[in-house]
XYZ file of C-alpha atoms in Angstrom:
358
model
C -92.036 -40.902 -4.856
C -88.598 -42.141 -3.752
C -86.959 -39.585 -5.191
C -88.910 -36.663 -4.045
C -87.873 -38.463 -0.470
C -84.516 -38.806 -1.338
C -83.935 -35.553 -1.981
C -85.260 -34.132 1.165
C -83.092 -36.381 2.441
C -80.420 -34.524 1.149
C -81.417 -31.127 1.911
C -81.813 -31.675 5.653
C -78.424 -33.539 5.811
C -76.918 -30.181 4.194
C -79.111 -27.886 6.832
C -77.918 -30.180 9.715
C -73.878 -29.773 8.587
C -73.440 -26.426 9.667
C -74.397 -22.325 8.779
C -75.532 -21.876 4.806
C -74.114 -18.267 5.013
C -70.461 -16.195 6.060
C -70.322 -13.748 8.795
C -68.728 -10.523 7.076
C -65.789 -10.439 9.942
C -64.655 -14.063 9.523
C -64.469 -13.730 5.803
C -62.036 -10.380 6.177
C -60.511 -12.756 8.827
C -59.773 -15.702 6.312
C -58.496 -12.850 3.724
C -56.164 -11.527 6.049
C -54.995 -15.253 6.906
C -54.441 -16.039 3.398
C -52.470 -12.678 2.907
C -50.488 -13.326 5.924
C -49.637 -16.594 4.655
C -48.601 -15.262 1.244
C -46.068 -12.682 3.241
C -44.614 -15.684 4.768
C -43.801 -17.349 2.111
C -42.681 -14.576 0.098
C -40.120 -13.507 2.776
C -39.194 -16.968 3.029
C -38.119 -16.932 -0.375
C -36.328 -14.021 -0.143
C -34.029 -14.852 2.129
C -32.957 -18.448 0.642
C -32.225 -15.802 -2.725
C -30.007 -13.782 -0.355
C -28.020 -16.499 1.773
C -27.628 -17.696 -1.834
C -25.866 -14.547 -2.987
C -24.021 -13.894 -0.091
C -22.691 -17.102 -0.026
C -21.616 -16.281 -3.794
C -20.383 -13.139 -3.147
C -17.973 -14.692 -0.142
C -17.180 -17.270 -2.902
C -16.163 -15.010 -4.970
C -13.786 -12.490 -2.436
C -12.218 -15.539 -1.447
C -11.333 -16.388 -4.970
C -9.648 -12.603 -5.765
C -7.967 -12.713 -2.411
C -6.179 -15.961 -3.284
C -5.364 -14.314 -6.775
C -3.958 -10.872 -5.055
C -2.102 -13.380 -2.574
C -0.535 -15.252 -5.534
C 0.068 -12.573 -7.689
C 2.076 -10.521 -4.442
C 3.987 -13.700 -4.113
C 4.839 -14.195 -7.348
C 5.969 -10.812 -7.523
C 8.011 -11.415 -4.854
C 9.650 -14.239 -6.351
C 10.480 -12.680 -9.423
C 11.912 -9.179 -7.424
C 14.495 -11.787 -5.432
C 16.030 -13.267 -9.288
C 18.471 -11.368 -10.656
C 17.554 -8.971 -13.206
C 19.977 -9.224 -16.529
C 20.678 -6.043 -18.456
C 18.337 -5.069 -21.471
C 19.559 -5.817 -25.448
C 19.900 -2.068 -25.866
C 22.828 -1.841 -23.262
C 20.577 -0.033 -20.426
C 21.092 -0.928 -16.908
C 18.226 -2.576 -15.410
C 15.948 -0.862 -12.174
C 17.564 -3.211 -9.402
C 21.243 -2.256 -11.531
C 21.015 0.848 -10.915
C 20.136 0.445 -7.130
C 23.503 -1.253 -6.881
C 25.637 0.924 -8.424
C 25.488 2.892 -5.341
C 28.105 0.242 -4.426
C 30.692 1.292 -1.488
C 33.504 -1.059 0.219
C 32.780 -1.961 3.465
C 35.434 0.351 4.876
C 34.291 3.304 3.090
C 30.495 2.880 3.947
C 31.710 2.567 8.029
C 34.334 6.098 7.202
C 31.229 7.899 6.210
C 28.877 6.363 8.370
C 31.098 7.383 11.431
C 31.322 10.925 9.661
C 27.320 11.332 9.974
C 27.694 10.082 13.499
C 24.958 7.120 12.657
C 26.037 3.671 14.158
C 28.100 1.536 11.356
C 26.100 -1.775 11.666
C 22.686 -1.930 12.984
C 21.053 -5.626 14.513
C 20.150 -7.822 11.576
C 21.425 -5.335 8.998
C 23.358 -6.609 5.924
C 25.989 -4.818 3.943
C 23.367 -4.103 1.489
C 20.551 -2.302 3.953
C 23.688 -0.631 5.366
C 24.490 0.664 1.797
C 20.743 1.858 1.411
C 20.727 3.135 5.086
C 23.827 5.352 3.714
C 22.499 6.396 1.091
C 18.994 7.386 2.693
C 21.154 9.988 5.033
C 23.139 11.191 2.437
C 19.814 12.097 0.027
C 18.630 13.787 3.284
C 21.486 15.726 3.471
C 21.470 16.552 -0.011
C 17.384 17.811 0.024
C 18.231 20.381 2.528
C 17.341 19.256 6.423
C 19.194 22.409 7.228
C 18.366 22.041 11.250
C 19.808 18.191 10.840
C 22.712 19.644 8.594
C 23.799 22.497 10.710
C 23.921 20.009 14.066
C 26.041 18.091 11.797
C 28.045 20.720 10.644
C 28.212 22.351 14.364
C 29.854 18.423 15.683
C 31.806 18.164 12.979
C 33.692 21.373 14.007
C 33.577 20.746 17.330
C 35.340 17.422 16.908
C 38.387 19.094 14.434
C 38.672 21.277 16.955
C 39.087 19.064 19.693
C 41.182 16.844 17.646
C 43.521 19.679 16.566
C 43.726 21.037 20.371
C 45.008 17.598 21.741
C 47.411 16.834 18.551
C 48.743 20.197 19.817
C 48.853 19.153 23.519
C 50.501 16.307 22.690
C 53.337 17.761 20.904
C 53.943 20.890 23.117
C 53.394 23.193 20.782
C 52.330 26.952 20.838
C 49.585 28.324 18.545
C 51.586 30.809 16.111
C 50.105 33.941 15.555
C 52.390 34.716 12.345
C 50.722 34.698 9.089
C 52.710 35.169 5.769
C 50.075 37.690 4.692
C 50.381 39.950 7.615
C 51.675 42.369 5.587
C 48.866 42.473 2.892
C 46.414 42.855 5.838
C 48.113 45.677 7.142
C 48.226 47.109 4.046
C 44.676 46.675 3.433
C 42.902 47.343 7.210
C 45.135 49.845 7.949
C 44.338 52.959 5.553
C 41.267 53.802 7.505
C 37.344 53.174 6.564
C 36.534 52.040 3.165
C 35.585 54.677 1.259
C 31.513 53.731 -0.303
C 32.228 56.095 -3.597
C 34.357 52.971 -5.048
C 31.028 51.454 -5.702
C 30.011 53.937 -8.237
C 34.060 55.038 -9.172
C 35.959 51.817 -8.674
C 33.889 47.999 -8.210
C 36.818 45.997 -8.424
C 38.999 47.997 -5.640
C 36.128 46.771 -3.367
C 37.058 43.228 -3.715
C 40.254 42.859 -1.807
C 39.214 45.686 0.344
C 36.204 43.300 1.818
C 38.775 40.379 1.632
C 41.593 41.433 3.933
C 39.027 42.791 6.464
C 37.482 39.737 6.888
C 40.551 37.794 6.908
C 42.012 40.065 9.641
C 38.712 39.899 11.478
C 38.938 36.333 11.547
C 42.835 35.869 12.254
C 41.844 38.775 15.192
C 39.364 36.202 16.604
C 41.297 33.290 16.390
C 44.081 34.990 18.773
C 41.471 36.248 20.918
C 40.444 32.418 22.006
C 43.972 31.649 21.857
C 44.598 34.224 24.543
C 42.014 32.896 27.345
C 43.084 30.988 30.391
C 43.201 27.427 30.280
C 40.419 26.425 32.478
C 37.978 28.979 30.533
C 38.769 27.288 27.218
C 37.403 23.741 29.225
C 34.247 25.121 29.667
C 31.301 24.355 27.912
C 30.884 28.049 27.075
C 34.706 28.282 25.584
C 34.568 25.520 23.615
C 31.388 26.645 22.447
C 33.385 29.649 21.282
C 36.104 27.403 19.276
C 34.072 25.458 17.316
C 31.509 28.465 16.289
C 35.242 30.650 15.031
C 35.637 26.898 13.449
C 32.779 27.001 12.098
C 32.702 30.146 10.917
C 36.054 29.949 9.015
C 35.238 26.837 6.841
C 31.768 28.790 5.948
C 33.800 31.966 4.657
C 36.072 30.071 2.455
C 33.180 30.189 -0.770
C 32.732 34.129 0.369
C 36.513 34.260 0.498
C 37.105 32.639 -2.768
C 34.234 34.646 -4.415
C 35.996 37.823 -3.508
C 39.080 36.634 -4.754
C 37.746 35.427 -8.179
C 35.600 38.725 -8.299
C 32.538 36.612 -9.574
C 30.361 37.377 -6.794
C 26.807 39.291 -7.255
C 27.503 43.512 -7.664
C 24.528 43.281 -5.162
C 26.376 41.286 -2.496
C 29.898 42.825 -2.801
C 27.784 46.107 -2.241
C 25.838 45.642 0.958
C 29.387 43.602 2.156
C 31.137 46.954 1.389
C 28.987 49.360 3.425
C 28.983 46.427 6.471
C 32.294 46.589 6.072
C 32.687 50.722 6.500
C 30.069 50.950 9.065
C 32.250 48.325 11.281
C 35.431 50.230 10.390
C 33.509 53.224 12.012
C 31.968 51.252 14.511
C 28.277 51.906 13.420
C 27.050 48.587 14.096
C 23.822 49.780 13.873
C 24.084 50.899 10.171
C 25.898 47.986 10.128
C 23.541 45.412 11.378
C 20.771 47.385 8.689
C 23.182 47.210 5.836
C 23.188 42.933 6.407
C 19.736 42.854 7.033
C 19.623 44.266 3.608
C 21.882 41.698 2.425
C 20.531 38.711 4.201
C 16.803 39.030 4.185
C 16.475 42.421 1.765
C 13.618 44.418 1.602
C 11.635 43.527 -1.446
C 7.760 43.637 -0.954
C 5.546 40.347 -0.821
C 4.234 39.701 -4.537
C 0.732 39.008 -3.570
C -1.454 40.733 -5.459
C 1.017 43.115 -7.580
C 2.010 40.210 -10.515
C 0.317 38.227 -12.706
C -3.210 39.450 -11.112
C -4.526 40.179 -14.770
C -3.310 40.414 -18.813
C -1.258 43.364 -18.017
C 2.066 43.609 -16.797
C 2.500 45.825 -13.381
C 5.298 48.245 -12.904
C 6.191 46.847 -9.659
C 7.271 43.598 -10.923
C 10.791 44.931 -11.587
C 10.717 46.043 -8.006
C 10.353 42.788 -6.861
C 13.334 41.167 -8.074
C 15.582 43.865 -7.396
C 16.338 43.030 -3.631
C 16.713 39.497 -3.633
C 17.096 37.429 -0.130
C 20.426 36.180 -0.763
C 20.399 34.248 2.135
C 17.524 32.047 0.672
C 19.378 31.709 -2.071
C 21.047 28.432 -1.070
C 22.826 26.488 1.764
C 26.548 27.973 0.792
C 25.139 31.692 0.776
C 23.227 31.062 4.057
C 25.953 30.145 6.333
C 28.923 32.510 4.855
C 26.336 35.394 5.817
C 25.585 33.815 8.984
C 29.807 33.899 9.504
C 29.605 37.482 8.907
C 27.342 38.246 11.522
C 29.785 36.323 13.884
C 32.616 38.581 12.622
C 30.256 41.972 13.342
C 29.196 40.701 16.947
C 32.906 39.639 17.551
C 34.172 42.912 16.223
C 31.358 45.321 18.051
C 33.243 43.073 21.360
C 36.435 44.285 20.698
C 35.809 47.291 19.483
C 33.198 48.873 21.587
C 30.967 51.794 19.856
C 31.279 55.305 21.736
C 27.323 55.521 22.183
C 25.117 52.694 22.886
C 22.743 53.991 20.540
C 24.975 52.474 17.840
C 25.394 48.909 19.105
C 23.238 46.356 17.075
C 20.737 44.471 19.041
């Protein structure tokens, strides 16, 4: 009997504690708790695993970019010894850097040539040597605007120079030359005749030669002549240093013709700019050094090595050749010439104006 009581005891204390059953919407409530809970956690997790690889990762660029650092400085280090020669006799890399090795006075000489200040703030004889040596390489690549200024001041300066060296001793330009005779000889037998190109090459030679030479001994006496105050101008010493200019340019043309060893091509074209001048045709003139300077050979776009067979035109191609592309010595002698045609076409005037070049 007390235990049937006691355990309706029990039952009634359990009916009194709360609900025997779930609602449907507080259990999907307590699911999504739980699940929310899990998120957490998870996300949590996740990013103490990332701050711990980032930190390793920074760890780890710091530790390279100390190596670089040392490594750099220790190649620095080693770059500032002295660098002996190899067993096998061969200069070393920073050896052959200094054989480029000038005096001081000879590294100023040719500094002042270049017209580039001899010592710069901070500079040692060393960075001077390299500085030299920089201008001279870009000389030597071809910065033909750079090297033609160059060339242009350099002439004007001789020029100057020679002018007040004159001044100063009272002398008088002489217009005597010890070839005068040869030139006369040589300019004065009327028009060179073109059939020597096919008859006689080699009379060409000293035909082109004296003409030239005249030309330019004609122009140098026809500066000489102005008044005083137009050789002060800017536009009269202009003048001087381009016949300057155009005189130490000729001397490879001039020595070419004398040697006979220049291209049958060249001497060619030179002869009929020569005969059209002596007839003053400037116009055929100016055509026949267009011929020579630029040429006329076609573009080869499209005409050689499009496919397994050779094209006919190919031989065309390298027939007229731009001499004056050639190279820097070729360029400015026929530049020279074209100073001797315009002064010439000056002095001697054509009879139409239909045959003056443009």
């Amino acid at each position: 009997m007390e235990g049937l009581l006691a355990e309706i005891n029990n039952k009634k204390k359990d009916l009194s504690s709360g609900d025997k059953y779930l609602r449907r919407g507080e259990a999907q409530r307590a699911k999504e708790e739980e699940e929310a809970r899990r998120r957490e956690e998870a996300r949590k997790r996740r990013a103490e695993e990332a701050d711990a690889g980032s930190s390793e990762r920074a760890s780890k660029l710091r530790k390279e970019a100390d190596a670089a650092r040392n490594a750099s400085l220790a190649r620095l280090r080693e770059s500032r010894k002295p660098t002996p020669t190899s067993t096998a006799g061969s200069p070393a890399p920073e050896e052959e850097k200094e054989r480029y090795n000038l005096s001081p006075d000879e590294c100023i000489r040719r500094l002042r040539l270049y017209g580039q200040p001899i010592r710069l703030f901070g500079e040692t004889d060393r960075d001077r040597r390299v500085r030299l040596r920089a201008i001279e390489l870009e000389e030597d690549r071809g910065d033909k605007k750079k090297s033609r200024q160059d060339d242009f001041k350099r002439a004007v300066a001789e020029r100057e120079r020679e002018e007040a060296e004159r001044r100063a001793r009272g002398e008088v330009v002489k217009t005597e030359d010890k070839n005068v005779e040869k030139m006369k000889k040589y300019t004065e037998g009327g028009p060179i005749d073109l059939d020597l190109i096919k008859t006689d090459f080699k009379a060409l030679h000293p035909l082109i030669y004296w003409y030239f030479k005249a030309l330019l001994k004609e122009w140098e006496e026809y500066l000489e002549a102005r008044d005083d105050e137009v050789k002060r101008t800017a536009q009269g010493k202009l003048a001087v240093a381009n016949h300057a200019q155009s005189a130490q340019n000729l001397k490879p043309l001039f020595r070419g013709l004398k040697n006979r060893d220049l291209a049958e091509d060249v001497v060619r074209h030179l002869a009929e700019v020569v005969h059209f001048c002596q007839r003053r045709l400037y116009s055929k003139a100016q055509d026949a050094y267009l011929r020579l300077s630029i040429g006329n050979a076609a573009w080869p776009i499209g005409v050689v090595s499009v496919g397994i067979h050779e094209r006919s035109n190919q031989g065309k191609i390298s027939d007229n050749v731009a001499h004056v592309l050639n190279d820097e010595v070729s360029r400015k002698y026929i530049q020279a010439v074209k100073r001797l045609m315009t002064f010439a076409q000056t002095v001697r005037p054509p009879d139409s104006i239909a045959q003056m070049m443009g």
